[in-house]
Coordinates of C-alpha atoms in Angstrom, one line a residue:
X112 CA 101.7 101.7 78.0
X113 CA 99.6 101.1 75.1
X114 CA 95.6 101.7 75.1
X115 CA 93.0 101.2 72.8
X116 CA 90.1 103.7 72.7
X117 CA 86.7 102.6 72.0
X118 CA 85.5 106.5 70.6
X119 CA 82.2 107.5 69.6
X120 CA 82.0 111.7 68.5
X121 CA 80.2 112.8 71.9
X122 CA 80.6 113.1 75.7
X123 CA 81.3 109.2 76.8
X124 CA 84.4 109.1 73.4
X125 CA 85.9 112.5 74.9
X126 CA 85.9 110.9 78.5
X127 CA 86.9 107.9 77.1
X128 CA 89.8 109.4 75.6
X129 CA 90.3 112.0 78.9
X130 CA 90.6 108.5 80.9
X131 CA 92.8 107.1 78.6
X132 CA 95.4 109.8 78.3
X133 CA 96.0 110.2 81.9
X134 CA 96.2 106.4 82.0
X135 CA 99.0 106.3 79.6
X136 CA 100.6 109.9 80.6
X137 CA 104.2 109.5 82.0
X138 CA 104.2 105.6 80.9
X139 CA 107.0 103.8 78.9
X140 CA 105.7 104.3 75.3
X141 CA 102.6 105.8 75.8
X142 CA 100.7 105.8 73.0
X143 CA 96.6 105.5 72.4
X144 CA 95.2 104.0 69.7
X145 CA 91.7 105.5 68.9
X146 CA 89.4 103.4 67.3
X147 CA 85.9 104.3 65.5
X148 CA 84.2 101.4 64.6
X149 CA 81.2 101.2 62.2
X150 CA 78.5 99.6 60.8
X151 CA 79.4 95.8 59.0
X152 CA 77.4 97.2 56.1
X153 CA 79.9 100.2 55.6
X154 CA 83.0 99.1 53.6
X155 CA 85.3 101.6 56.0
X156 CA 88.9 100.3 57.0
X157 CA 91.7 102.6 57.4
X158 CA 94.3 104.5 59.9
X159 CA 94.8 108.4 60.3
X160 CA 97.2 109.6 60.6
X161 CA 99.7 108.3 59.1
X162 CA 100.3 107.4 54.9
X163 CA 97.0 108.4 53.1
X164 CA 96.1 104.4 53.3
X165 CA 93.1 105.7 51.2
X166 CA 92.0 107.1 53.9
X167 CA 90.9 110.8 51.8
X168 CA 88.9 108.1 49.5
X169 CA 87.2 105.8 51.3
X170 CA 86.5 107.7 54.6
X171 CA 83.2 109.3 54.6
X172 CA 83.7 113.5 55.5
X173 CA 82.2 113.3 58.5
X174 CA 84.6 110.5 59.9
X175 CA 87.5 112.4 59.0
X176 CA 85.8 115.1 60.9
X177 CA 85.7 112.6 64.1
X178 CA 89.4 111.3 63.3
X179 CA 91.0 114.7 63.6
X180 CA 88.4 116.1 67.0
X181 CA 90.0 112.7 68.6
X182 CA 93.6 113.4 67.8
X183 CA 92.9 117.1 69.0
X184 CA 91.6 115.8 72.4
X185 CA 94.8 114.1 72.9
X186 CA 98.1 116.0 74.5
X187 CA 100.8 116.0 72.2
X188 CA 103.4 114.1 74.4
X189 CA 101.3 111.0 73.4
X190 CA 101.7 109.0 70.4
X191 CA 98.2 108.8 68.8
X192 CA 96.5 107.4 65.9
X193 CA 92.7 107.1 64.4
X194 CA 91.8 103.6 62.7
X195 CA 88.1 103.4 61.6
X196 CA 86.9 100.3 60.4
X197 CA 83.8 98.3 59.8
X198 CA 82.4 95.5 62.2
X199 CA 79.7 93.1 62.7
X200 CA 80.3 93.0 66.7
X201 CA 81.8 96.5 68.3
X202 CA 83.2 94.6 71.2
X203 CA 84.4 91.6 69.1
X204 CA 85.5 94.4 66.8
X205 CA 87.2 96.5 69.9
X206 CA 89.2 93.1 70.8
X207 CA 90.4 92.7 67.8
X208 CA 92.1 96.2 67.2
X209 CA 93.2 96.2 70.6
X210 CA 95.0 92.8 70.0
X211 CA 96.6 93.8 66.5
X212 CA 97.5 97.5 67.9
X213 CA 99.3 95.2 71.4
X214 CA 97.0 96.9 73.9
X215 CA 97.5 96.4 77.1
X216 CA 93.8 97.4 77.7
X217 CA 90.7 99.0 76.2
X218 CA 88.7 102.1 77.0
X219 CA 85.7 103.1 77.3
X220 CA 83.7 105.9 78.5
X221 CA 79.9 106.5 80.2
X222 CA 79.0 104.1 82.2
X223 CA 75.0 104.3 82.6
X224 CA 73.1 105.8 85.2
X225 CA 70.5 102.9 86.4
X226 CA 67.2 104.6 87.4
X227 CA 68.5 103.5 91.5
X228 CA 71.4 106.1 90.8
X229 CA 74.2 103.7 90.4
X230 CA 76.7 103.3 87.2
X231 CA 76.1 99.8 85.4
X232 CA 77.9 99.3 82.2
X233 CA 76.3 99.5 78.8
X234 CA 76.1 96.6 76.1
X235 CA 79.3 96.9 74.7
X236 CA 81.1 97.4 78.0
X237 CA 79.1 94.0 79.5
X238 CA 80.2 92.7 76.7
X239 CA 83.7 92.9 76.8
X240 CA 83.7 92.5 80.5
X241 CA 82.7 88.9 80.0
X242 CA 85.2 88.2 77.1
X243 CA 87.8 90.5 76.6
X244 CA 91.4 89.0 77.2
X245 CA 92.7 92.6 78.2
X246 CA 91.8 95.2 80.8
X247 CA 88.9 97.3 80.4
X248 CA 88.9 100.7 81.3
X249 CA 85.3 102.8 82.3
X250 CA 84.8 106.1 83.6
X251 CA 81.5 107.9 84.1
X252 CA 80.8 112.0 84.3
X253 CA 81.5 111.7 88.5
X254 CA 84.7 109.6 88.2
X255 CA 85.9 112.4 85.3
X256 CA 85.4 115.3 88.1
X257 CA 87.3 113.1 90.5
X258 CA 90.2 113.3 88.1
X259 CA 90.1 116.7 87.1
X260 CA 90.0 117.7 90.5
X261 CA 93.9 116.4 90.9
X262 CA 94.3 117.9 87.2
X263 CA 94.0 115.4 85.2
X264 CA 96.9 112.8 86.8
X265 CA 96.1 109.3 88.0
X266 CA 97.3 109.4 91.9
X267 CA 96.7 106.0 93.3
X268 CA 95.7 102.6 92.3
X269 CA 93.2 100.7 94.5
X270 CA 93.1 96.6 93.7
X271 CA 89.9 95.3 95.3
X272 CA 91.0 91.2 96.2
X273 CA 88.7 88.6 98.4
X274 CA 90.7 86.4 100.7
X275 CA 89.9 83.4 98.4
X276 CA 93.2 81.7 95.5
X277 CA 92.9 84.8 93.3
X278 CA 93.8 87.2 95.4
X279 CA 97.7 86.9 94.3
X280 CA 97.1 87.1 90.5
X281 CA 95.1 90.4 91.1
X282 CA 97.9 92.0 93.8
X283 CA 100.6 91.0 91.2
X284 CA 99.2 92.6 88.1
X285 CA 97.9 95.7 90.0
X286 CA 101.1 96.0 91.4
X287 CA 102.3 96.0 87.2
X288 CA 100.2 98.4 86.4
X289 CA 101.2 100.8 89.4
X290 CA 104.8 100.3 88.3
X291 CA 104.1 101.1 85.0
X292 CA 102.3 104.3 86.2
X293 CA 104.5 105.6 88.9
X294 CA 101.8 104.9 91.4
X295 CA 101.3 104.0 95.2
X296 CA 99.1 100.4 95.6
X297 CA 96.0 100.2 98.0
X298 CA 94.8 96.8 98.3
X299 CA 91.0 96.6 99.3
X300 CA 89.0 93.6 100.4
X301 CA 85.0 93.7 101.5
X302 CA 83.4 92.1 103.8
X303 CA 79.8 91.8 104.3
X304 CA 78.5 89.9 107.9
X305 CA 76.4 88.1 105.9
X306 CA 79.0 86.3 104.7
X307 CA 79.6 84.7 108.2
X308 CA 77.1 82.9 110.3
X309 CA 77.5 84.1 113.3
X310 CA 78.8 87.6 112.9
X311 CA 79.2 88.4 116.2
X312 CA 81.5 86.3 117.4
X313 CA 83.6 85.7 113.8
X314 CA 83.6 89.0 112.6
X315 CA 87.4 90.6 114.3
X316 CA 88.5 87.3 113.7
X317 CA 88.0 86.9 110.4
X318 CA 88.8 90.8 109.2
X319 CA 92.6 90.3 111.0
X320 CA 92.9 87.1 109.8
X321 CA 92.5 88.7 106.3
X322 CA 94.4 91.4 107.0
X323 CA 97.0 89.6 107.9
X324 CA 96.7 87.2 104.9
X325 CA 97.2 90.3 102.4
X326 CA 100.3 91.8 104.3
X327 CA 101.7 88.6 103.9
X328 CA 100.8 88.0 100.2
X329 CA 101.8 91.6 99.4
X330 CA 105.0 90.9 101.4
X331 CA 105.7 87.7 99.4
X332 CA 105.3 89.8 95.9
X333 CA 108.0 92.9 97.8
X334 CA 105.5 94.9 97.3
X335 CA 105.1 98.6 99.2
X336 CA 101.4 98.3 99.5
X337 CA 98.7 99.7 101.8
X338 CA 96.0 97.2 103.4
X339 CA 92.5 98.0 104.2
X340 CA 90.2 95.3 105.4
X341 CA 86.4 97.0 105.9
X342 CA 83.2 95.5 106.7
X343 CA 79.5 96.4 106.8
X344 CA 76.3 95.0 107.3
X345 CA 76.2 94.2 103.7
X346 CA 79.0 95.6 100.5
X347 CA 77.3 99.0 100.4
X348 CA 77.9 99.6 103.8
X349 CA 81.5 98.2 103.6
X350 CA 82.5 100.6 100.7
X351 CA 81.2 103.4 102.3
X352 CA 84.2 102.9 105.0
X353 CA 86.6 103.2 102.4
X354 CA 88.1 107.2 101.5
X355 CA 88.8 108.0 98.2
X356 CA 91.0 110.9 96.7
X357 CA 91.0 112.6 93.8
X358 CA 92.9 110.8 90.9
X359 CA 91.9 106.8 92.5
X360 CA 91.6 104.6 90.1
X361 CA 90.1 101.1 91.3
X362 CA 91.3 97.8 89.4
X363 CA 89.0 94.7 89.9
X364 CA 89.8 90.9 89.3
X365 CA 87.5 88.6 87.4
X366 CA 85.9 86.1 88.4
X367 CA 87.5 82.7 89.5
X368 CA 85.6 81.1 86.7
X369 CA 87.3 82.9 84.0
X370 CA 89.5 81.1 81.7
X371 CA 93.0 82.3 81.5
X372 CA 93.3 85.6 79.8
X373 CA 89.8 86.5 80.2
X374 CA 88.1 88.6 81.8
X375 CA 84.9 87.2 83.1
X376 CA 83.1 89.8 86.2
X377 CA 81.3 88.3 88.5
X378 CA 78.5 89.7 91.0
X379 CA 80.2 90.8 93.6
X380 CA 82.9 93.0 91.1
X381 CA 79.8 93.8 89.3
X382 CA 78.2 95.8 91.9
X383 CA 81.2 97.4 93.4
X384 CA 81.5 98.5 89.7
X385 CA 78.2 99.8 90.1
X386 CA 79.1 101.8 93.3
X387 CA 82.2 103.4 93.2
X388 CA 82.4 107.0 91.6
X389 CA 86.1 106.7 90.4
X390 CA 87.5 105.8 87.1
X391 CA 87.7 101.7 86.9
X392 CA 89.4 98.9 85.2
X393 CA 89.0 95.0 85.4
X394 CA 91.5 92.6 84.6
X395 CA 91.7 89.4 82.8
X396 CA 92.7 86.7 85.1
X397 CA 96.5 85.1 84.2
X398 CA 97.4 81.9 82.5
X399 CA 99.4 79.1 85.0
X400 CA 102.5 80.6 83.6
X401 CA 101.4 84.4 85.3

């Protein structure tokens, strides 16, 4: 697997890159790119290491400095380079690397604390969750401890799905990316009663109807996957019914307006991004051909 690292030299670039290595540990060619991106007005483009690529002449001293505390963040069973270069746009800039480096996703690091208590992304992060045409990674300081605690090692992949055309995509690429990883698949879906009109007499219905439309679509891919349908009164009571363990990482889909190999996150993704306190990654919906 092959990850591009949005870095900036404090706390949210080392998780960033903490995230990223145990995303990519274990994987076929794991390798991180880590990119610094700066000003437009500052005439920086180069990659360390590697040949000098004048990097000793036209890197300032103090992004040399950043270069080599990245690369000595990163274990050494992990290929790893720098590449610093000037942009008008960091997120336009971030696509752009992670497309010529063949990134499978990008990642980022701090998510913000909203003044409720919940992580929303910043402006870069919003950014390239409305555009990007690869998977974004995020962590946040809680979603760090959770992967400490299980030392550092990714142990389970959680897809959150509706029960709408969508759901399939988002199964099948999770299901990749667990592959890839050596990882067991959880597939979650939400339900709040206020979805349903008359709650009381729907509700059972509906969540093993749902239930039994994810076994089936999991089944359909020969996928080994566990199913957990759980509702609330509204979505923050319906995530509270779901356990977590150290190591989950949660993938989300975008939304069903997204044009192929986008990512576009819509409101509902949005606030579970907002809730959960595990490392996270949306993905860009597929093109006809999957």
């Amino acid at each position: 697997m092959k990850l591009l690292v949005g870095y900036t030299a404090d706390q949210r670039g080392a998780e960033a890159i903490e995230l990223a290595s145990a995303l990519v540990a274990g994987t076929r060619d794991a390798s991180l790119r880590i990119a610094i991106v700066l000003p437009a007005a500052t005439p920086f483009s180069a990659v360390y290491p590697g040949g000098d690529h004048g990097f000793s002449s036209i890197l300032s001293a103090q992004v040399d400095r950043w270069a080599s505390e990245a690369l000595a963040m990163v274990p050494d069973s992990i290929s790893t380079s720098v590449v610093a270069r000037s942009v008008p746009s960091v997120a336009e800039g971030l696509i752009a690397l992670g497309e010529e480096f063949g990134a499978h996703g990008i990642v980022l690091g701090g998510r913000k604390r909203h003044r409720a208590g919940f992580f929303t992304p910043g402006a870069i992060a919003n950014a390239l969750l409305h555009s990007s045409p690869m998977a974004v990674f995020m962590s946040s300081p809680a979603s760090l401890a959770t992967l400490r605690a299980a030392d550092g090692k990714i142990t389970r992949l959680t897809a959150f799905v509706g029960d709408r055309p969508g759901a399939r995509d988002v199964i099948d690429l999770s299901a990749r990316i667990a592959a890839a990883c050596s990882l067991p698949l959880r597939v979650a879906t939400l339900v709040a009663h206020a979805e349903m009109a008359d709650p009381a007499q729907e509700l059972d219905s509906h969540l093993a109807a749902t239930e039994s439309y994810l076994r089936e679509l999991t089944q359909s891919l020969g996928l080994d996957a566990a199913i957990e349908v759980v509702s609330g009164t509204g979505l923050d009571e319906a995530t509270a019914q779901l356990s977590w363990q150290d190591g989950d990482l949660a993938l989300l889909g975008s939304a069903r307006l997204a044009t192929p190999r986008r990512l576009f996150i819509g409101a509902k993704a949005q606030w579970i991004l907002s809730q959960l306190n595990v490392p996270i990654g949306v993905i860009p919906t597929l093109d006809a051909n999957g």
